[in-house]
Amino acid sequence: MALGAVAEPPVRRRGSDYAQLSRRISQAGLLERRPGWYVTRIVLTLGAFVAGWVAVFLLGDSWWQLPLAALMAVATTQVAFLGHDAGHRQMFRRRGPSELVGLFAGNVAVGISYGWWVDKHNRHHANPNHEDEDPDVGAGALVWTPEQALETRGIGRWMAKRQAYLFFPMLLLEGLNLHVASIRAIIGREPNGGYTVPMRHRAVEAALLVVHTAAYVALLLAVMSPVKALLFAVVHQALWGLYMGCAFAPNHKGMPMPTAEDELDFLRKQVLTSRNVRGSRLVDTALGGLNYQIEHHLFPNMPRANLRRAQPIVRAYCVEQGIPYAETGLVESYRQALGHLHEVGRPLRG
């Protein structure tokens, strides 16, 4: 889809459009750190996370562990959101403290590589929804363009035809996929011997993932039978993957996908490819602030708590510039994302 037809921006001030918006946001004080808010958020989130594991230990060999596994999937995702904020330096301006929080939230608590995620996520932010440069829309278990669909073979083609129906069931495997991708990122090498993914603290990350896995398995086997431990892990990891996927799916899926032929400035590249999700502060918490995807992409280091306040400024500015500002309800966002997946598979169903 060519983006040139989506918006007709004023050419005479094109290069300064983002600078003007940035000044408005800065003058409103929305780029200032929110240490008090984050201290409260960290205490509450990690408190719930630790309390959940204490409950697992105290409950022992009981089938009530399975509902508790579902609650732990929610707590695990909320901890992952803290890692996301740390990766964008929303909590601290300095790299050191940000990396400490990120390594704890990612490698220790959740069990995914913080360094791998930062590298992948930064490439996504640099070129969101770009079919050649955004790793989140590269061909894989799902395909995002008709061209990708036509290149599938075998089971991949069968899945591409039905991917809109398979999307949510496949998210149940996303947790496992994140763990496997983290291990591959740490040990994977190029033919020339170099590592496939750049990482500042590779040995530390590897050690922390080992600690996470050992502690996870040891705790489950110490308090419940092997069968219950396995079922707990399946429920926990499956629902965690589902929750993570549901939090990220509304953000860009079904939005325009730039190609090498499209020439967009930073403001339009971020706004036109992103979608906001309307809702209350409950939605803000459930989605980790990612429902303000447009504002987050324009100002990645803006503290999560300021995104709601930034939205009216950004939306009004987009109206001034004639830039479409996509915002919808949560259910409608999923409908649009699934509609896009279904449409992409159309050439295979003909």
mmCIF file of C-alpha atoms in Angstrom:
data_model
loop_
_atom_site.group_PDB
_atom_site.id
_atom_site.type_symbol
_atom_site.label_atom_id
_atom_site.label_comp_id
_atom_site.label_asym_id
_atom_site.label_seq_id
_atom_site.Cartn_x
_atom_site.Cartn_y
_atom_site.Cartn_z
ATOM 1 C CA MET A 1 0.000 0.000 0.000
ATOM 2 C CA ALA A 2 1.511 3.317 -1.078
ATOM 3 C CA LEU A 3 1.329 5.842 1.700
ATOM 4 C CA GLY A 4 1.592 8.909 -0.491
ATOM 5 C CA ALA A 5 -2.158 8.738 -1.093
ATOM 6 C CA VAL A 6 -3.049 8.494 2.577
ATOM 7 C CA ALA A 7 -2.185 12.042 3.557
ATOM 8 C CA GLU A 8 -1.362 15.256 1.723
ATOM 9 C CA PRO A 9 1.043 17.001 4.126
ATOM 10 C CA PRO A 10 1.995 20.639 3.612
ATOM 11 C CA VAL A 11 5.357 20.510 1.851
ATOM 12 C CA ARG A 12 6.692 23.915 2.863
ATOM 13 C CA ARG A 13 7.090 22.988 6.568
ATOM 14 C CA ARG A 14 7.458 19.230 6.228
ATOM 15 C CA GLY A 15 10.906 19.001 7.788
ATOM 16 C CA SER A 16 9.917 21.012 10.879
ATOM 17 C CA ASP A 17 6.559 19.393 11.647
ATOM 18 C CA TYR A 18 7.887 17.002 14.275
ATOM 19 C CA ALA A 19 10.101 19.693 15.825
ATOM 20 C CA GLN A 20 7.054 21.908 16.374
ATOM 21 C CA LEU A 21 5.113 19.090 18.009
ATOM 22 C CA SER A 22 8.113 18.171 20.146
ATOM 23 C CA ARG A 23 8.335 21.748 21.421
ATOM 24 C CA ARG A 24 4.674 21.684 22.453
ATOM 25 C CA ILE A 25 5.139 18.406 24.279
ATOM 26 C CA SER A 26 8.314 19.617 25.986
ATOM 27 C CA GLN A 27 6.717 22.905 27.040
ATOM 28 C CA ALA A 28 3.899 20.908 28.633
ATOM 29 C CA GLY A 29 6.509 19.102 30.757
ATOM 30 C CA LEU A 30 5.515 15.695 29.422
ATOM 31 C CA LEU A 31 9.071 14.483 28.789
ATOM 32 C CA GLU A 32 10.043 14.940 32.430
ATOM 33 C CA ARG A 33 10.645 11.743 34.383
ATOM 34 C CA ARG A 34 8.029 10.533 36.870
ATOM 35 C CA PRO A 35 10.101 8.851 39.622
ATOM 36 C CA GLY A 36 7.308 8.828 42.186
ATOM 37 C CA TRP A 37 4.861 7.219 39.768
ATOM 38 C CA TYR A 38 7.367 4.569 38.746
ATOM 39 C CA VAL A 39 8.371 3.768 42.323
ATOM 40 C CA THR A 40 4.709 3.145 43.114
ATOM 41 C CA ARG A 41 4.195 1.128 39.929
ATOM 42 C CA ILE A 42 7.297 -1.006 40.515
ATOM 43 C CA VAL A 43 6.391 -1.703 44.153
ATOM 44 C CA LEU A 44 2.819 -2.677 43.289
ATOM 45 C CA THR A 45 3.745 -4.761 40.245
ATOM 46 C CA LEU A 46 6.667 -6.629 41.774
ATOM 47 C CA GLY A 47 4.737 -6.962 45.022
ATOM 48 C CA ALA A 48 1.890 -8.722 43.209
ATOM 49 C CA PHE A 49 4.378 -10.841 41.258
ATOM 50 C CA VAL A 50 6.257 -11.984 44.379
ATOM 51 C CA ALA A 51 3.011 -12.504 46.306
ATOM 52 C CA GLY A 52 1.799 -14.733 43.498
ATOM 53 C CA TRP A 53 4.843 -16.981 43.725
ATOM 54 C CA VAL A 54 4.529 -17.078 47.522
ATOM 55 C CA ALA A 55 0.935 -18.221 47.043
ATOM 56 C CA VAL A 56 2.143 -20.943 44.660
ATOM 57 C CA PHE A 57 4.543 -22.152 47.344
ATOM 58 C CA LEU A 58 1.953 -22.078 50.133
ATOM 59 C CA LEU A 59 -0.837 -23.678 48.101
ATOM 60 C CA GLY A 60 1.219 -26.796 47.490
ATOM 61 C CA ASP A 61 0.064 -29.869 45.597
ATOM 62 C CA SER A 62 -3.414 -28.657 44.681
ATOM 63 C CA TRP A 63 -5.435 -28.357 41.485
ATOM 64 C CA TRP A 64 -6.160 -24.763 42.560
ATOM 65 C CA GLN A 65 -2.675 -24.075 41.232
ATOM 66 C CA LEU A 66 -4.133 -23.910 37.710
ATOM 67 C CA PRO A 67 -6.322 -20.821 38.331
ATOM 68 C CA LEU A 68 -3.330 -19.339 40.135
ATOM 69 C CA ALA A 69 -1.229 -19.990 37.013
ATOM 70 C CA ALA A 70 -3.680 -17.817 35.060
ATOM 71 C CA LEU A 71 -3.276 -15.000 37.584
ATOM 72 C CA MET A 72 0.501 -15.370 37.374
ATOM 73 C CA ALA A 73 0.272 -14.922 33.600
ATOM 74 C CA VAL A 74 -1.258 -11.488 34.240
ATOM 75 C CA ALA A 75 1.395 -10.606 36.824
ATOM 76 C CA THR A 76 4.188 -11.771 34.504
ATOM 77 C CA THR A 77 2.906 -9.582 31.671
ATOM 78 C CA GLN A 78 2.742 -6.554 33.956
ATOM 79 C CA VAL A 79 6.386 -7.147 34.907
ATOM 80 C CA ALA A 80 7.226 -7.392 31.197
ATOM 81 C CA PHE A 81 5.639 -3.970 30.706
ATOM 82 C CA LEU A 82 8.103 -2.579 33.261
ATOM 83 C CA GLY A 83 10.930 -4.072 31.197
ATOM 84 C CA HIS A 84 9.500 -2.352 28.132
ATOM 85 C CA ASP A 85 9.502 1.017 29.901
ATOM 86 C CA ALA A 86 13.050 0.471 31.130
ATOM 87 C CA GLY A 87 14.197 -0.388 27.609
ATOM 88 C CA HIS A 88 12.918 2.979 26.405
ATOM 89 C CA ARG A 89 14.531 4.788 29.364
ATOM 90 C CA GLN A 90 11.181 6.047 30.523
ATOM 91 C CA MET A 91 12.185 5.479 34.146
ATOM 92 C CA PHE A 92 15.758 6.795 34.130
ATOM 93 C CA ARG A 93 17.726 8.921 31.682
ATOM 94 C CA ARG A 94 20.906 6.928 32.275
ATOM 95 C CA ARG A 95 21.593 3.602 30.639
ATOM 96 C CA GLY A 96 22.924 1.824 33.746
ATOM 97 C CA PRO A 97 19.809 1.924 35.959
ATOM 98 C CA SER A 98 17.596 1.248 32.926
ATOM 99 C CA GLU A 99 19.570 -1.886 32.081
ATOM 100 C CA LEU A 100 19.446 -3.133 35.668
ATOM 101 C CA VAL A 101 15.660 -2.904 35.751
ATOM 102 C CA GLY A 102 15.426 -4.370 32.255
ATOM 103 C CA LEU A 103 17.656 -7.341 33.049
ATOM 104 C CA PHE A 104 15.741 -8.085 36.234
ATOM 105 C CA ALA A 105 12.313 -7.745 34.631
ATOM 106 C CA GLY A 106 13.251 -9.552 31.417
ATOM 107 C CA ASN A 107 15.867 -12.204 32.166
ATOM 108 C CA VAL A 108 15.224 -12.915 35.849
ATOM 109 C CA ALA A 109 11.469 -12.467 36.314
ATOM 110 C CA VAL A 110 10.029 -13.243 32.885
ATOM 111 C CA GLY A 111 12.736 -15.366 31.266
ATOM 112 C CA ILE A 112 13.391 -13.489 28.024
ATOM 113 C CA SER A 113 16.574 -11.797 26.861
ATOM 114 C CA TYR A 114 16.459 -8.061 27.523
ATOM 115 C CA GLY A 115 19.286 -7.368 25.056
ATOM 116 C CA TRP A 116 17.595 -9.317 22.259
ATOM 117 C CA TRP A 117 14.299 -7.565 22.881
ATOM 118 C CA VAL A 118 15.883 -4.080 22.903
ATOM 119 C CA ASP A 119 17.650 -4.731 19.575
ATOM 120 C CA LYS A 120 14.481 -6.086 17.957
ATOM 121 C CA HIS A 121 12.205 -3.420 19.414
ATOM 122 C CA ASN A 122 14.486 -0.552 18.413
ATOM 123 C CA ARG A 123 14.438 -1.764 14.812
ATOM 124 C CA HIS A 124 10.653 -1.866 14.979
ATOM 125 C CA HIS A 125 10.476 1.707 16.301
ATOM 126 C CA ALA A 126 12.850 2.959 13.609
ATOM 127 C CA ASN A 127 10.653 1.640 10.775
ATOM 128 C CA PRO A 128 7.244 0.546 12.089
ATOM 129 C CA ASN A 129 5.273 -1.723 9.770
ATOM 130 C CA HIS A 130 7.942 -1.440 7.056
ATOM 131 C CA GLU A 131 7.762 -4.769 5.281
ATOM 132 C CA ASP A 132 11.535 -4.919 4.703
ATOM 133 C CA GLU A 133 12.902 -3.340 7.889
ATOM 134 C CA ASP A 134 10.460 -3.995 10.745
ATOM 135 C CA PRO A 135 11.186 -7.428 12.282
ATOM 136 C CA ASP A 136 7.629 -7.551 13.656
ATOM 137 C CA VAL A 137 6.135 -7.873 10.166
ATOM 138 C CA GLY A 138 8.666 -10.249 8.670
ATOM 139 C CA ALA A 139 7.289 -13.491 7.236
ATOM 140 C CA GLY A 140 7.102 -16.250 9.823
ATOM 141 C CA ALA A 141 4.276 -18.229 11.364
ATOM 142 C CA LEU A 142 2.062 -15.362 10.168
ATOM 143 C CA VAL A 143 2.356 -13.374 6.947
ATOM 144 C CA TRP A 144 1.554 -9.687 6.661
ATOM 145 C CA THR A 145 1.486 -8.977 2.913
ATOM 146 C CA PRO A 146 0.044 -10.833 -0.107
ATOM 147 C CA GLU A 147 3.601 -11.192 -1.443
ATOM 148 C CA GLN A 148 4.669 -12.988 1.737
ATOM 149 C CA ALA A 149 1.592 -15.210 1.507
ATOM 150 C CA LEU A 150 2.384 -16.247 -2.077
ATOM 151 C CA GLU A 151 5.889 -17.284 -1.031
ATOM 152 C CA THR A 152 4.618 -19.791 1.552
ATOM 153 C CA ARG A 153 4.755 -23.532 0.957
ATOM 154 C CA GLY A 154 3.381 -26.641 2.639
ATOM 155 C CA ILE A 155 2.020 -26.198 6.145
ATOM 156 C CA GLY A 156 2.936 -22.511 5.988
ATOM 157 C CA ARG A 157 0.583 -22.001 3.034
ATOM 158 C CA TRP A 158 -2.192 -23.929 4.771
ATOM 159 C CA MET A 159 -1.795 -21.686 7.817
ATOM 160 C CA ALA A 160 -1.610 -18.477 5.773
ATOM 161 C CA LYS A 161 -5.002 -19.244 4.216
ATOM 162 C CA ARG A 162 -6.565 -19.518 7.671
ATOM 163 C CA GLN A 163 -4.346 -17.235 9.739
ATOM 164 C CA ALA A 164 -7.128 -14.896 10.828
ATOM 165 C CA TYR A 165 -8.836 -17.860 12.508
ATOM 166 C CA LEU A 166 -5.584 -19.255 13.874
ATOM 167 C CA PHE A 167 -4.271 -15.956 15.245
ATOM 168 C CA PHE A 168 -5.485 -16.164 18.845
ATOM 169 C CA PRO A 169 -4.819 -19.918 19.207
ATOM 170 C CA MET A 170 -1.288 -19.336 17.900
ATOM 171 C CA LEU A 171 -0.706 -16.675 20.550
ATOM 172 C CA LEU A 172 -0.874 -19.465 23.120
ATOM 173 C CA LEU A 173 2.558 -20.482 21.790
ATOM 174 C CA GLU A 174 3.990 -16.954 21.840
ATOM 175 C CA GLY A 175 5.461 -17.367 25.323
ATOM 176 C CA LEU A 176 7.400 -20.423 24.204
ATOM 177 C CA ASN A 177 8.483 -18.575 21.076
ATOM 178 C CA LEU A 178 9.884 -15.678 23.140
ATOM 179 C CA HIS A 179 11.907 -18.052 25.314
ATOM 180 C CA VAL A 180 13.314 -19.902 22.292
ATOM 181 C CA ALA A 181 14.100 -16.661 20.440
ATOM 182 C CA SER A 182 15.985 -15.393 23.506
ATOM 183 C CA ILE A 183 18.191 -18.485 23.626
ATOM 184 C CA ARG A 184 18.863 -18.295 19.902
ATOM 185 C CA ALA A 185 19.805 -14.628 20.209
ATOM 186 C CA ILE A 186 22.351 -15.366 22.929
ATOM 187 C CA ILE A 187 24.061 -18.337 21.251
ATOM 188 C CA GLY A 188 23.336 -17.721 17.560
ATOM 189 C CA ARG A 189 26.315 -16.981 15.321
ATOM 190 C CA GLU A 190 26.841 -15.869 11.746
ATOM 191 C CA PRO A 191 28.897 -17.987 9.305
ATOM 192 C CA ASN A 192 31.841 -15.649 9.951
ATOM 193 C CA GLY A 193 31.730 -16.446 13.673
ATOM 194 C CA GLY A 194 30.126 -13.226 14.871
ATOM 195 C CA TYR A 195 26.968 -13.235 16.939
ATOM 196 C CA THR A 196 23.694 -12.729 15.071
ATOM 197 C CA VAL A 197 22.294 -10.311 17.679
ATOM 198 C CA PRO A 198 24.371 -7.517 19.258
ATOM 199 C CA MET A 199 24.208 -7.665 23.052
ATOM 200 C CA ARG A 200 26.077 -5.661 25.701
ATOM 201 C CA HIS A 201 25.960 -8.232 28.506
ATOM 202 C CA ARG A 202 25.734 -11.584 26.753
ATOM 203 C CA ALA A 203 27.333 -13.719 29.493
ATOM 204 C CA VAL A 204 25.284 -12.040 32.214
ATOM 205 C CA GLU A 205 22.088 -12.494 30.235
ATOM 206 C CA ALA A 206 22.837 -16.171 29.651
ATOM 207 C CA ALA A 207 23.518 -16.716 33.359
ATOM 208 C CA LEU A 208 20.330 -14.911 34.396
ATOM 209 C CA LEU A 209 18.216 -17.001 32.007
ATOM 210 C CA VAL A 210 19.706 -20.143 33.520
ATOM 211 C CA VAL A 211 18.881 -18.838 37.002
ATOM 212 C CA HIS A 212 15.312 -18.054 35.928
ATOM 213 C CA THR A 213 14.749 -21.488 34.381
ATOM 214 C CA ALA A 214 16.306 -23.375 37.295
ATOM 215 C CA ALA A 215 14.313 -21.431 39.888
ATOM 216 C CA TYR A 216 11.065 -21.812 37.926
ATOM 217 C CA VAL A 217 11.396 -25.575 37.514
ATOM 218 C CA ALA A 218 12.687 -26.128 41.059
ATOM 219 C CA LEU A 219 9.840 -24.192 42.680
ATOM 220 C CA LEU A 220 7.126 -25.985 40.733
ATOM 221 C CA LEU A 221 8.557 -29.459 41.364
ATOM 222 C CA ALA A 222 9.186 -28.670 45.025
ATOM 223 C CA VAL A 223 5.550 -27.875 45.796
ATOM 224 C CA MET A 224 3.483 -30.013 43.415
ATOM 225 C CA SER A 225 3.527 -33.290 41.532
ATOM 226 C CA PRO A 226 5.259 -33.456 38.131
ATOM 227 C CA VAL A 227 1.883 -33.614 36.346
ATOM 228 C CA LYS A 228 0.515 -30.557 38.149
ATOM 229 C CA ALA A 229 3.839 -28.748 37.672
ATOM 230 C CA LEU A 230 3.704 -29.403 33.930
ATOM 231 C CA LEU A 231 0.083 -28.263 33.682
ATOM 232 C CA PHE A 232 0.867 -25.139 35.724
ATOM 233 C CA ALA A 233 3.719 -24.274 33.349
ATOM 234 C CA VAL A 234 1.527 -24.872 30.279
ATOM 235 C CA VAL A 235 -1.306 -22.671 31.575
ATOM 236 C CA HIS A 236 1.072 -19.973 32.821
ATOM 237 C CA GLN A 237 3.184 -19.763 29.666
ATOM 238 C CA ALA A 238 0.249 -20.099 27.246
ATOM 239 C CA LEU A 239 -1.841 -17.362 28.873
ATOM 240 C CA TRP A 240 1.200 -15.123 29.276
ATOM 241 C CA GLY A 241 1.866 -15.415 25.540
ATOM 242 C CA LEU A 242 -1.800 -14.773 24.779
ATOM 243 C CA TYR A 243 -1.874 -11.678 26.986
ATOM 244 C CA MET A 244 1.352 -10.321 25.479
ATOM 245 C CA GLY A 245 0.061 -10.888 21.958
ATOM 246 C CA CYS A 246 -3.285 -9.263 22.726
ATOM 247 C CA ALA A 247 -1.475 -6.210 24.149
ATOM 248 C CA PHE A 248 0.696 -5.722 21.059
ATOM 249 C CA ALA A 249 -1.695 -6.825 18.281
ATOM 250 C CA PRO A 250 -3.895 -3.672 18.222
ATOM 251 C CA ASN A 251 -0.936 -1.329 17.746
ATOM 252 C CA HIS A 252 0.021 -1.720 14.076
ATOM 253 C CA LYS A 253 -1.698 -4.758 12.561
ATOM 254 C CA GLY A 254 -3.946 -3.691 9.722
ATOM 255 C CA MET A 255 -2.357 -0.249 9.455
ATOM 256 C CA PRO A 256 -0.528 0.964 6.296
ATOM 257 C CA MET A 257 2.736 -0.801 5.537
ATOM 258 C CA PRO A 258 5.373 1.464 3.939
ATOM 259 C CA THR A 259 7.749 0.148 1.319
ATOM 260 C CA ALA A 260 11.087 1.368 -0.019
ATOM 261 C CA GLU A 261 9.159 3.548 -2.484
ATOM 262 C CA ASP A 262 7.467 5.590 0.238
ATOM 263 C CA GLU A 263 9.194 8.709 1.512
ATOM 264 C CA LEU A 264 7.831 9.753 4.882
ATOM 265 C CA ASP A 265 9.198 12.110 7.486
ATOM 266 C CA PHE A 266 9.480 10.881 11.064
ATOM 267 C CA LEU A 267 6.140 12.324 12.179
ATOM 268 C CA ARG A 268 4.119 10.696 9.411
ATOM 269 C CA LYS A 269 6.061 7.446 9.492
ATOM 270 C CA GLN A 270 5.091 6.968 13.144
ATOM 271 C CA VAL A 271 1.520 8.287 13.084
ATOM 272 C CA LEU A 272 0.276 6.685 9.868
ATOM 273 C CA THR A 273 1.428 3.192 10.860
ATOM 274 C CA SER A 274 0.104 3.252 14.439
ATOM 275 C CA ARG A 275 -3.312 2.853 16.011
ATOM 276 C CA ASN A 276 -4.507 4.025 19.421
ATOM 277 C CA VAL A 277 -7.040 2.138 21.534
ATOM 278 C CA ARG A 278 -9.655 4.140 23.407
ATOM 279 C CA GLY A 279 -10.519 3.290 26.978
ATOM 280 C CA SER A 280 -10.373 4.093 30.654
ATOM 281 C CA ARG A 281 -7.404 3.970 32.987
ATOM 282 C CA LEU A 282 -8.199 0.273 33.378
ATOM 283 C CA VAL A 283 -7.350 -0.148 29.687
ATOM 284 C CA ASP A 284 -4.177 1.902 30.265
ATOM 285 C CA THR A 285 -3.127 -0.557 32.971
ATOM 286 C CA ALA A 286 -4.201 -3.694 31.116
ATOM 287 C CA LEU A 287 -2.257 -2.706 27.986
ATOM 288 C CA GLY A 288 0.719 -1.190 29.794
ATOM 289 C CA GLY A 289 0.157 2.212 28.172
ATOM 290 C CA LEU A 290 0.593 0.697 24.713
ATOM 291 C CA ASN A 291 -2.943 1.807 23.866
ATOM 292 C CA TYR A 292 -1.335 5.237 23.287
ATOM 293 C CA GLN A 293 0.737 3.764 20.504
ATOM 294 C CA ILE A 294 0.930 6.933 18.409
ATOM 295 C CA GLU A 295 2.236 9.034 21.289
ATOM 296 C CA HIS A 296 4.583 6.245 22.366
ATOM 297 C CA HIS A 297 6.106 5.967 18.900
ATOM 298 C CA LEU A 298 6.539 9.713 18.582
ATOM 299 C CA PHE A 299 8.127 10.017 22.040
ATOM 300 C CA PRO A 300 9.434 6.553 23.049
ATOM 301 C CA ASN A 301 11.138 7.827 26.213
ATOM 302 C CA MET A 302 8.033 9.609 27.497
ATOM 303 C CA PRO A 303 7.000 8.131 30.881
ATOM 304 C CA ARG A 304 3.978 5.889 30.573
ATOM 305 C CA ALA A 305 1.946 8.039 32.954
ATOM 306 C CA ASN A 306 2.283 11.074 30.641
ATOM 307 C CA LEU A 307 0.985 9.414 27.480
ATOM 308 C CA ARG A 308 -2.667 10.071 28.342
ATOM 309 C CA ARG A 309 -1.904 13.771 28.865
ATOM 310 C CA ALA A 310 0.060 13.958 25.602
ATOM 311 C CA GLN A 311 -2.713 12.477 23.496
ATOM 312 C CA PRO A 312 -4.906 15.616 23.113
ATOM 313 C CA ILE A 313 -1.858 17.647 22.070
ATOM 314 C CA VAL A 314 -0.734 15.103 19.479
ATOM 315 C CA ARG A 315 -4.233 14.530 18.125
ATOM 316 C CA ALA A 316 -4.908 18.262 17.739
ATOM 317 C CA TYR A 317 -1.562 18.742 16.001
ATOM 318 C CA CYS A 318 -2.312 15.933 13.552
ATOM 319 C CA VAL A 319 -5.606 17.641 12.710
ATOM 320 C CA GLU A 320 -3.703 20.888 12.036
ATOM 321 C CA GLN A 321 -1.322 19.084 9.695
ATOM 322 C CA GLY A 322 -4.003 17.034 7.948
ATOM 323 C CA ILE A 323 -2.502 13.748 9.151
ATOM 324 C CA PRO A 324 -4.965 10.873 9.782
ATOM 325 C CA TYR A 325 -4.992 9.904 13.475
ATOM 326 C CA ALA A 326 -6.232 6.335 13.975
ATOM 327 C CA GLU A 327 -8.076 5.581 17.201
ATOM 328 C CA THR A 328 -10.635 2.889 17.912
ATOM 329 C CA GLY A 329 -12.037 0.629 20.609
ATOM 330 C CA LEU A 330 -10.245 -2.519 21.720
ATOM 331 C CA VAL A 331 -12.643 -4.971 20.062
ATOM 332 C CA GLU A 332 -12.649 -2.976 16.837
ATOM 333 C CA SER A 333 -8.843 -2.912 16.834
ATOM 334 C CA TYR A 334 -8.817 -6.711 16.886
ATOM 335 C CA ARG A 335 -11.434 -6.808 14.128
ATOM 336 C CA GLN A 336 -9.260 -4.605 11.934
ATOM 337 C CA ALA A 337 -6.138 -6.653 12.654
ATOM 338 C CA LEU A 338 -7.897 -9.942 11.897
ATOM 339 C CA GLY A 339 -9.482 -8.427 8.797
ATOM 340 C CA HIS A 340 -6.023 -7.543 7.522
ATOM 341 C CA LEU A 341 -4.720 -11.061 8.182
ATOM 342 C CA HIS A 342 -7.719 -12.533 6.365
ATOM 343 C CA GLU A 343 -7.278 -10.216 3.392
ATOM 344 C CA VAL A 344 -3.575 -11.054 3.108
ATOM 345 C CA GLY A 345 -4.458 -14.723 2.687
ATOM 346 C CA ARG A 346 -7.026 -14.041 -0.027
ATOM 347 C CA PRO A 347 -4.681 -14.819 -2.987
ATOM 348 C CA LEU A 348 -4.196 -18.319 -1.583
ATOM 349 C CA ARG A 349 -7.931 -18.967 -1.294
ATOM 350 C CA GLY A 350 -8.756 -17.954 -4.839
#
